[in-house]
Short mmCIF file of C-alpha atoms in Angstrom, two decimals:
data_model
loop_
_atom_site.label_atom_id
_atom_site.label_comp_id
_atom_site.label_asym_id
_atom_site.label_seq_id
_atom_site.Cartn_x
_atom_site.Cartn_y
_atom_site.Cartn_z
CA MET N 45 108.65 106.47 36.44
CA THR N 46 111.37 104.37 34.97
CA THR N 47 114.86 104.10 36.42
CA THR N 48 117.91 103.60 34.24
CA ALA N 49 120.40 101.08 35.58
CA PRO N 50 123.98 102.32 35.77
CA ALA N 51 126.20 101.14 32.98
CA PRO N 52 129.08 98.76 33.72
CA ALA N 53 132.09 100.50 35.18
CA ALA N 54 129.75 103.18 36.53
CA VAL N 55 129.67 104.71 39.98
CA GLU N 56 130.60 102.54 42.93
CA ALA N 57 130.93 104.08 46.40
CA GLY N 58 131.01 107.50 44.84
CA HIS N 59 133.96 106.74 42.53
CA THR N 60 134.06 106.17 38.78
CA ALA N 61 135.64 102.85 37.81
CA TYR N 62 138.80 103.23 35.74
CA ALA N 63 139.54 100.93 32.82
CA PRO N 64 143.17 101.40 31.71
CA SER N 65 143.77 101.73 28.00
CA THR N 66 145.75 99.18 26.03
CA TRP N 67 148.52 101.74 25.56
CA HIS N 68 148.71 102.29 29.31
CA GLN N 69 148.89 98.55 29.93
CA LEU N 70 151.55 98.13 27.26
CA ARG N 71 153.65 100.94 28.72
CA THR N 72 153.30 99.59 32.26
CA LEU N 73 154.32 96.08 31.24
CA GLY N 74 157.19 97.42 29.15
CA LEU N 75 158.55 99.47 32.03
CA ALA N 76 158.27 96.45 34.34
CA MET N 77 160.24 94.31 31.90
CA LEU N 78 162.81 97.06 31.39
CA ARG N 79 163.30 97.59 35.14
CA GLY N 80 163.76 93.87 35.67
CA PHE N 81 166.31 93.80 32.85
CA MET N 82 168.23 96.80 34.22
CA ARG N 83 168.42 95.23 37.68
CA ASP N 84 169.88 92.01 36.27
CA ARG N 85 173.62 92.67 36.04
CA THR N 86 174.28 89.34 34.37
CA ALA N 87 171.78 90.13 31.63
CA LEU N 88 173.30 93.60 31.15
CA PHE N 89 176.78 92.11 30.83
CA PHE N 90 175.83 89.49 28.25
CA THR N 91 173.64 91.92 26.32
CA PHE N 92 176.00 94.87 25.99
CA PHE N 93 179.53 94.16 27.18
CA PHE N 94 179.99 90.54 26.09
CA PRO N 95 179.38 91.19 22.34
CA LEU N 96 181.28 94.48 22.65
CA MET N 97 184.36 92.62 23.91
CA PHE N 98 184.54 90.75 20.59
CA LEU N 99 184.34 94.03 18.69
CA VAL N 100 187.11 95.58 20.80
CA VAL N 101 189.41 92.55 20.57
CA PHE N 102 188.87 91.78 16.88
CA GLY N 103 189.01 95.47 16.02
CA LEU N 104 192.38 95.88 17.71
CA VAL N 105 193.76 92.68 16.18
CA PHE N 106 192.78 93.48 12.61
CA SER N 107 193.53 97.20 12.87
CA ASP N 108 197.19 96.24 13.26
CA ASP N 109 198.65 96.33 9.75
CA LYS N 110 201.24 93.70 10.65
CA ALA N 111 198.54 91.29 11.80
CA SER N 112 197.04 91.22 8.30
CA ARG N 113 200.37 90.24 6.67
CA GLN N 114 201.99 86.83 6.31
CA ASP N 115 205.00 86.11 8.51
CA LEU N 116 208.06 85.15 6.46
CA GLY N 117 211.57 84.40 7.60
CA VAL N 118 214.46 85.83 5.57
CA VAL N 119 218.12 84.82 5.58
CA GLY N 120 220.67 87.07 3.90
CA THR N 121 219.94 89.57 1.16
CA GLY N 122 219.40 89.57 -2.58
CA ALA N 123 217.65 91.47 -5.34
CA LEU N 124 214.68 89.11 -5.41
CA VAL N 125 214.35 89.06 -1.63
CA GLU N 126 214.27 92.85 -1.64
CA GLN N 127 211.36 92.75 -4.10
CA LEU N 128 209.07 90.91 -1.68
CA PRO N 129 205.88 93.01 -1.30
CA LYS N 130 205.95 94.75 2.07
CA ASP N 131 202.16 95.00 2.25
CA VAL N 132 201.87 91.19 2.05
CA PHE N 133 204.81 89.91 4.10
CA ALA N 134 205.97 90.76 7.59
CA THR N 135 209.59 89.61 7.31
CA LYS N 136 211.80 88.44 10.15
CA THR N 137 215.55 88.18 9.61
CA PHE N 138 217.50 85.13 10.82
CA PRO N 139 221.28 84.89 11.15
CA THR N 140 221.58 81.32 9.79
CA TRP N 141 219.61 79.11 7.46
CA ASP N 142 219.52 76.16 9.87
CA LYS N 143 218.04 78.29 12.65
CA ALA N 144 215.42 79.68 10.30
CA VAL N 145 214.40 76.22 9.06
CA ALA N 146 214.19 74.98 12.66
CA THR N 147 211.85 77.85 13.47
CA VAL N 148 209.59 76.86 10.58
CA ARG N 149 209.66 73.22 11.69
CA ASN N 150 208.59 74.29 15.20
CA GLY N 151 205.58 76.11 13.75
CA ASP N 152 206.63 79.62 14.80
CA ILE N 153 206.57 80.96 11.22
CA PRO N 154 205.03 79.41 8.08
CA ALA N 155 208.06 79.72 5.77
CA VAL N 156 211.59 81.03 5.27
CA VAL N 157 213.33 82.22 2.10
CA ARG N 158 216.88 83.06 0.95
CA GLN N 159 218.59 83.91 -2.32
CA ARG N 160 221.80 82.19 -3.40
CA GLY N 161 222.95 83.62 -6.68
CA GLY N 162 220.23 83.03 -9.23
CA THR N 163 218.33 80.61 -7.01
CA VAL N 164 215.65 81.50 -4.46
CA GLU N 165 215.19 78.78 -1.84
CA LEU N 166 211.95 78.40 0.08
CA ARG N 167 211.21 76.11 3.02
CA TYR N 168 207.63 75.99 4.28
CA ALA N 169 205.46 74.11 6.76
CA ALA N 170 202.78 71.91 5.19
CA SER N 171 200.69 72.06 8.36
CA ASP N 172 198.94 75.16 6.98
CA ARG N 173 198.45 74.46 3.29
CA VAL N 174 196.63 77.73 2.63
CA LYS N 175 199.53 79.84 3.88
CA ALA N 176 202.06 77.62 2.13
CA ALA N 177 200.23 77.93 -1.21
CA THR N 178 199.85 81.70 -0.79
CA ILE N 179 203.55 82.23 -0.09
CA GLN N 180 204.63 79.95 -2.97
CA GLY N 181 202.30 81.74 -5.39
CA ILE N 182 203.61 85.19 -4.46
CA LEU N 183 207.25 84.11 -4.65
CA ASN N 184 206.67 82.48 -8.04
CA ALA N 185 205.19 85.77 -9.27
CA VAL N 186 208.25 87.69 -8.01
CA VAL N 187 210.62 85.23 -9.71
CA ASP N 188 208.67 85.26 -12.99
CA ARG N 189 208.64 89.06 -13.03
CA SER N 190 212.40 89.11 -12.47
CA ASN N 191 212.96 86.62 -15.29
CA VAL N 192 210.89 88.69 -17.71
CA ALA N 193 212.80 91.83 -16.75
CA ALA N 194 216.11 90.03 -17.33
CA THR N 195 215.23 89.32 -20.97
CA GLY N 196 215.03 93.03 -21.73
CA GLN N 197 211.72 92.52 -23.53
CA PRO N 198 208.53 94.28 -22.46
CA PRO N 199 205.87 91.90 -21.14
CA ARG N 200 203.15 91.01 -23.65
CA THR N 201 200.44 90.88 -21.01
CA MET N 202 200.04 93.13 -18.01
CA LEU N 203 197.74 92.80 -15.03
CA VAL N 204 195.94 95.96 -13.89
CA SER N 205 194.20 95.38 -10.55
CA GLN N 206 192.17 97.60 -8.25
CA GLN N 207 189.98 96.81 -5.27
CA VAL N 208 186.27 97.52 -5.66
CA GLU N 209 185.77 98.89 -2.14
CA ASN N 210 186.86 102.29 -0.95
CA ALA N 211 190.61 102.04 -0.33
CA GLU N 212 190.18 103.97 2.94
CA LEU N 213 187.91 101.33 4.48
CA LYS N 214 189.41 99.53 7.45
CA PRO N 215 188.75 95.94 8.63
CA ILE N 216 186.33 97.24 11.29
CA GLN N 217 183.94 98.06 8.42
CA PHE N 218 183.52 94.33 7.79
CA LEU N 219 183.72 93.21 11.44
CA THR N 220 181.04 95.46 12.91
CA PRO N 221 178.02 94.22 10.89
CA GLY N 222 178.46 90.55 11.78
CA LEU N 223 179.29 91.12 15.45
CA LEU N 224 176.39 93.56 15.87
CA SER N 225 173.97 91.09 14.25
CA TRP N 226 175.21 88.35 16.55
CA GLY N 227 174.78 90.63 19.60
CA ILE N 228 171.19 91.40 18.56
CA ALA N 229 170.44 87.70 18.08
CA PHE N 230 171.97 86.83 21.45
CA SER N 231 170.10 89.48 23.47
CA ALA N 232 166.71 89.06 21.73
CA ALA N 233 166.64 85.27 22.01
CA PHE N 234 167.90 85.12 25.59
CA GLY N 235 165.89 88.12 26.80
CA ALA N 236 162.55 86.79 25.56
CA SER N 237 163.11 83.19 26.67
CA MET N 238 164.31 84.09 30.16
CA THR N 239 161.47 86.59 30.69
CA ILE N 240 158.79 84.06 29.71
CA VAL N 241 160.22 81.23 31.82
CA GLY N 242 160.87 83.50 34.81
CA TRP N 243 157.42 85.04 34.73
CA ARG N 244 155.80 81.62 34.35
CA ARG N 245 157.67 80.17 37.34
CA ARG N 246 156.78 83.19 39.51
CA GLN N 247 153.17 82.97 38.30
CA VAL N 248 153.30 86.47 36.83
CA LEU N 249 151.89 85.14 33.55
CA ARG N 250 149.01 83.52 35.43
CA LYS N 251 148.15 86.81 37.13
CA LEU N 252 148.33 88.67 33.81
CA ARG N 253 146.02 86.10 32.25
CA LEU N 254 143.45 86.61 35.01
CA ALA N 255 143.82 90.38 34.85
CA PRO N 256 142.07 92.44 32.15
CA VAL N 257 145.27 92.63 30.09
CA PRO N 258 145.12 91.67 26.41
CA VAL N 259 147.74 89.31 25.04
CA SER N 260 148.65 91.96 22.47
CA ALA N 261 149.80 94.28 25.28
CA ILE N 262 152.08 91.58 26.74
CA VAL N 263 153.60 90.72 23.36
CA GLY N 264 153.88 94.39 22.40
CA ALA N 265 155.71 95.20 25.63
CA ARG N 266 158.22 92.40 25.03
CA VAL N 267 158.75 93.52 21.43
CA GLY N 268 159.21 97.13 22.53
CA VAL N 269 161.82 96.24 25.14
CA SER N 270 163.71 94.04 22.66
CA LEU N 271 163.72 96.81 20.02
CA LEU N 272 164.85 99.40 22.56
CA THR N 273 167.67 97.08 23.64
CA ALA N 274 168.67 96.43 20.02
CA PHE N 275 168.92 100.13 19.18
CA ALA N 276 170.92 100.76 22.37
CA GLN N 277 173.30 97.95 21.36
CA ALA N 278 173.67 99.36 17.85
CA ALA N 279 174.34 102.87 19.15
CA LEU N 280 177.01 101.57 21.54
CA PHE N 281 178.63 99.47 18.78
CA PHE N 282 178.74 102.37 16.35
CA VAL N 283 180.15 104.79 18.94
CA ILE N 284 182.96 102.41 19.91
CA ALA N 285 183.72 101.30 16.35
CA SER N 286 183.84 104.93 15.14
CA LEU N 287 186.68 105.81 17.52
CA PRO N 288 189.90 106.77 15.71
CA VAL N 289 191.64 103.58 16.83
CA TYR N 290 189.09 101.54 14.83
CA GLY N 291 187.87 103.94 12.14
CA LEU N 292 184.35 102.80 11.25
CA ARG N 293 182.80 105.06 8.60
CA LEU N 294 179.04 105.60 8.39
CA ASP N 295 178.00 106.84 4.95
CA GLY N 296 174.65 107.74 3.44
CA SER N 297 173.35 104.17 3.36
CA ALA N 298 173.97 103.53 7.07
CA TRP N 299 170.35 104.46 7.92
CA LEU N 300 169.27 101.21 6.25
CA CYS N 301 170.56 99.45 9.37
CA VAL N 302 167.42 100.67 11.17
CA PRO N 303 164.84 98.53 9.30
CA LEU N 304 167.31 95.63 9.32
CA LEU N 305 167.63 95.89 13.09
CA VAL N 306 163.84 95.84 13.45
CA ALA N 307 163.39 92.80 11.18
CA GLY N 308 166.34 90.97 12.73
CA THR N 309 165.15 91.63 16.29
CA LEU N 310 161.71 90.24 15.47
CA ALA N 311 163.27 87.13 13.92
CA PHE N 312 165.48 86.39 16.91
CA LEU N 313 162.75 87.37 19.34
CA SER N 314 160.60 84.63 17.83
CA ILE N 315 163.37 82.15 18.67
CA GLY N 316 163.24 83.38 22.26
CA LEU N 317 159.46 82.98 22.33
CA LEU N 318 159.79 79.39 21.10
CA VAL N 319 162.49 78.55 23.65
CA GLY N 320 160.51 80.22 26.45
CA SER N 321 157.40 78.29 25.45
CA ILE N 322 159.17 74.93 25.55
CA ALA N 323 161.61 75.30 28.47
CA LYS N 324 160.38 74.84 32.04
CA THR N 325 163.33 76.35 33.92
CA GLU N 326 165.76 79.22 33.40
CA GLU N 327 168.61 76.72 33.15
CA ALA N 328 166.85 74.79 30.41
CA ALA N 329 166.00 78.01 28.56
CA SER N 330 169.62 79.18 28.69
CA ALA N 331 170.92 75.82 27.45
CA LEU N 332 168.38 75.61 24.63
CA ALA N 333 168.98 79.21 23.51
CA ASN N 334 172.73 78.54 23.48
CA PHE N 335 172.14 75.37 21.49
CA ILE N 336 170.39 77.43 18.80
CA VAL N 337 172.24 80.77 18.77
CA LEU N 338 175.83 79.59 19.19
CA PRO N 339 175.99 77.20 16.20
CA MET N 340 174.01 79.72 14.16
CA SER N 341 176.64 82.39 14.82
CA PHE N 342 179.44 80.17 13.47
CA LEU N 343 177.46 78.85 10.50
CA SER N 344 176.31 82.35 9.49
CA GLY N 345 179.78 83.82 8.97
CA THR N 346 179.84 86.00 12.09
CA PHE N 347 183.39 85.11 13.13
CA PHE N 348 184.93 83.78 9.91
CA ASP N 349 184.24 83.52 6.21
CA ILE N 350 182.31 80.37 5.26
CA SER N 351 182.44 80.88 1.49
CA GLN N 352 184.93 78.01 1.25
CA ALA N 353 182.82 75.67 3.37
CA PRO N 354 181.24 72.57 1.77
CA SER N 355 178.15 73.27 -0.34
CA TRP N 356 175.83 71.36 2.00
CA LEU N 357 177.01 73.47 4.93
CA GLN N 358 176.37 76.68 3.01
CA THR N 359 172.88 75.41 2.21
CA VAL N 360 172.25 74.91 5.92
CA SER N 361 173.59 78.42 6.52
CA GLN N 362 171.04 79.91 4.14
CA VAL N 363 168.22 78.61 6.36
CA MET N 364 169.46 80.63 9.33
CA PRO N 365 168.18 84.20 9.80
CA LEU N 366 171.52 85.44 11.12
CA ARG N 367 173.18 84.66 7.76
CA HIS N 368 170.78 86.97 5.92
CA MET N 369 171.10 89.74 8.50
CA ASN N 370 174.91 89.47 8.37
CA ASP N 371 175.01 89.69 4.58
CA ALA N 372 172.58 92.61 4.44
CA MET N 373 174.41 94.55 7.17
CA ILE N 374 177.77 94.07 5.43
CA GLY N 375 176.24 95.20 2.15
CA VAL N 376 174.92 98.39 3.76
CA LEU N 377 177.90 99.29 5.97
CA ALA N 378 180.84 98.03 3.91
CA ARG N 379 179.74 97.89 0.29
CA GLY N 380 177.50 100.96 0.11
CA GLN N 381 174.51 99.03 -1.23
CA GLY N 382 171.15 100.78 -1.40
CA ALA N 383 167.63 100.09 -0.18
CA GLY N 384 167.02 97.42 -2.80
CA SER N 385 169.65 95.17 -1.25
CA ILE N 386 167.76 94.77 2.04
CA VAL N 387 164.32 93.93 0.62
CA ALA N 388 164.92 90.19 0.25
CA PRO N 389 166.78 89.76 3.57
CA MET N 390 164.04 91.65 5.42
CA ALA N 391 161.34 89.53 3.79
CA ILE N 392 163.19 86.39 4.89
CA LEU N 393 163.67 87.68 8.45
CA LEU N 394 160.03 88.75 8.82
CA GLY N 395 158.78 85.51 7.28
CA PHE N 396 160.98 83.53 9.67
CA ALA N 397 159.60 85.57 12.59
CA ALA N 398 156.00 84.90 11.54
CA VAL N 399 156.48 81.14 11.13
CA VAL N 400 158.44 80.60 14.36
CA THR N 401 156.07 82.81 16.36
CA PHE N 402 153.12 80.75 15.12
CA ILE N 403 154.91 77.55 16.17
CA ALA N 404 155.72 79.08 19.57
CA SER N 405 152.05 79.96 20.10
CA ARG N 406 151.18 76.24 19.78
CA PHE N 407 153.52 75.39 22.67
CA PHE N 408 152.95 78.45 24.88
CA ARG N 409 151.71 77.82 28.43
CA TRP N 410 150.54 80.38 30.98
CA ASP N 411 151.05 78.18 34.03
CA VAL N 412 153.73 75.78 35.24
CA ASP N 413 152.81 72.17 34.47
#
């Protein structure tokens, strides 16, 4: 009579051995990462409230109509002075010419103007050449228009201008995409790097390596937590920016932000994996992540327009994933572009993620050296 040996994971002491599924392991690891993240108040602050502060401050600054106009001092009255466009200049009246010029010289306002008969006098500060050139150009246009009108002849050429965007769009429509992209980059890169370094130093990675947990479950858990955090950030940004004081409008193409958020999170997560693979301490990981993310945010047009930057600097900007996410998000949220506009940026973001993740895998260590 033959006896069949029990299969592996069979009965031992009257109990059936339990082999957890990959999904169960992924969920368990993800919840562990999420709980650790929720207990870290510093991480919560820099993930949600720190980027949101920029949205609140910039949104309030640029929602003020006066803040978007040029300051201009005015002395006296005159027909030409009265024709100054109110949507361009925020005028401030001065009692005397000398006091107005002194204010310009002190840097409090960029220029002052007055009309004396048929002459319009302008005094400006050369410290800001862009403002000075803008004010001179507008005043020249006002004077030229007045001269043409004085001849009694109709102008031969007329300028008909109209903005291409919806006239109801507010500045928040252009601020939100860049600030949200920067917030995603910040949280994904820092979250991944700090988790890897912290778990390595506490030998959690070593225990996971010895346990029957596949690497795919560990990576999948980290990706899941980063995506969940990114969508929570986006929801919070959109709720705040949509308040009446800001006026963000979400039209039919806003759903395209979802695939962009996924691709962008994976790209910046790969940066965190690389930093976490190289750094040996949390302090080193934080410094290295800052060294990468902070310059990238400035060179990608998050806080200011870089279209006038030198050509070599714009070439460097094109290498950075945040630049492509910024441009795609602005196209979707502010310019109403369709699905075709995000194909190339997503391909760049996913390609960047693949390359950097591969490089990170070459440097990854389970144990502390």
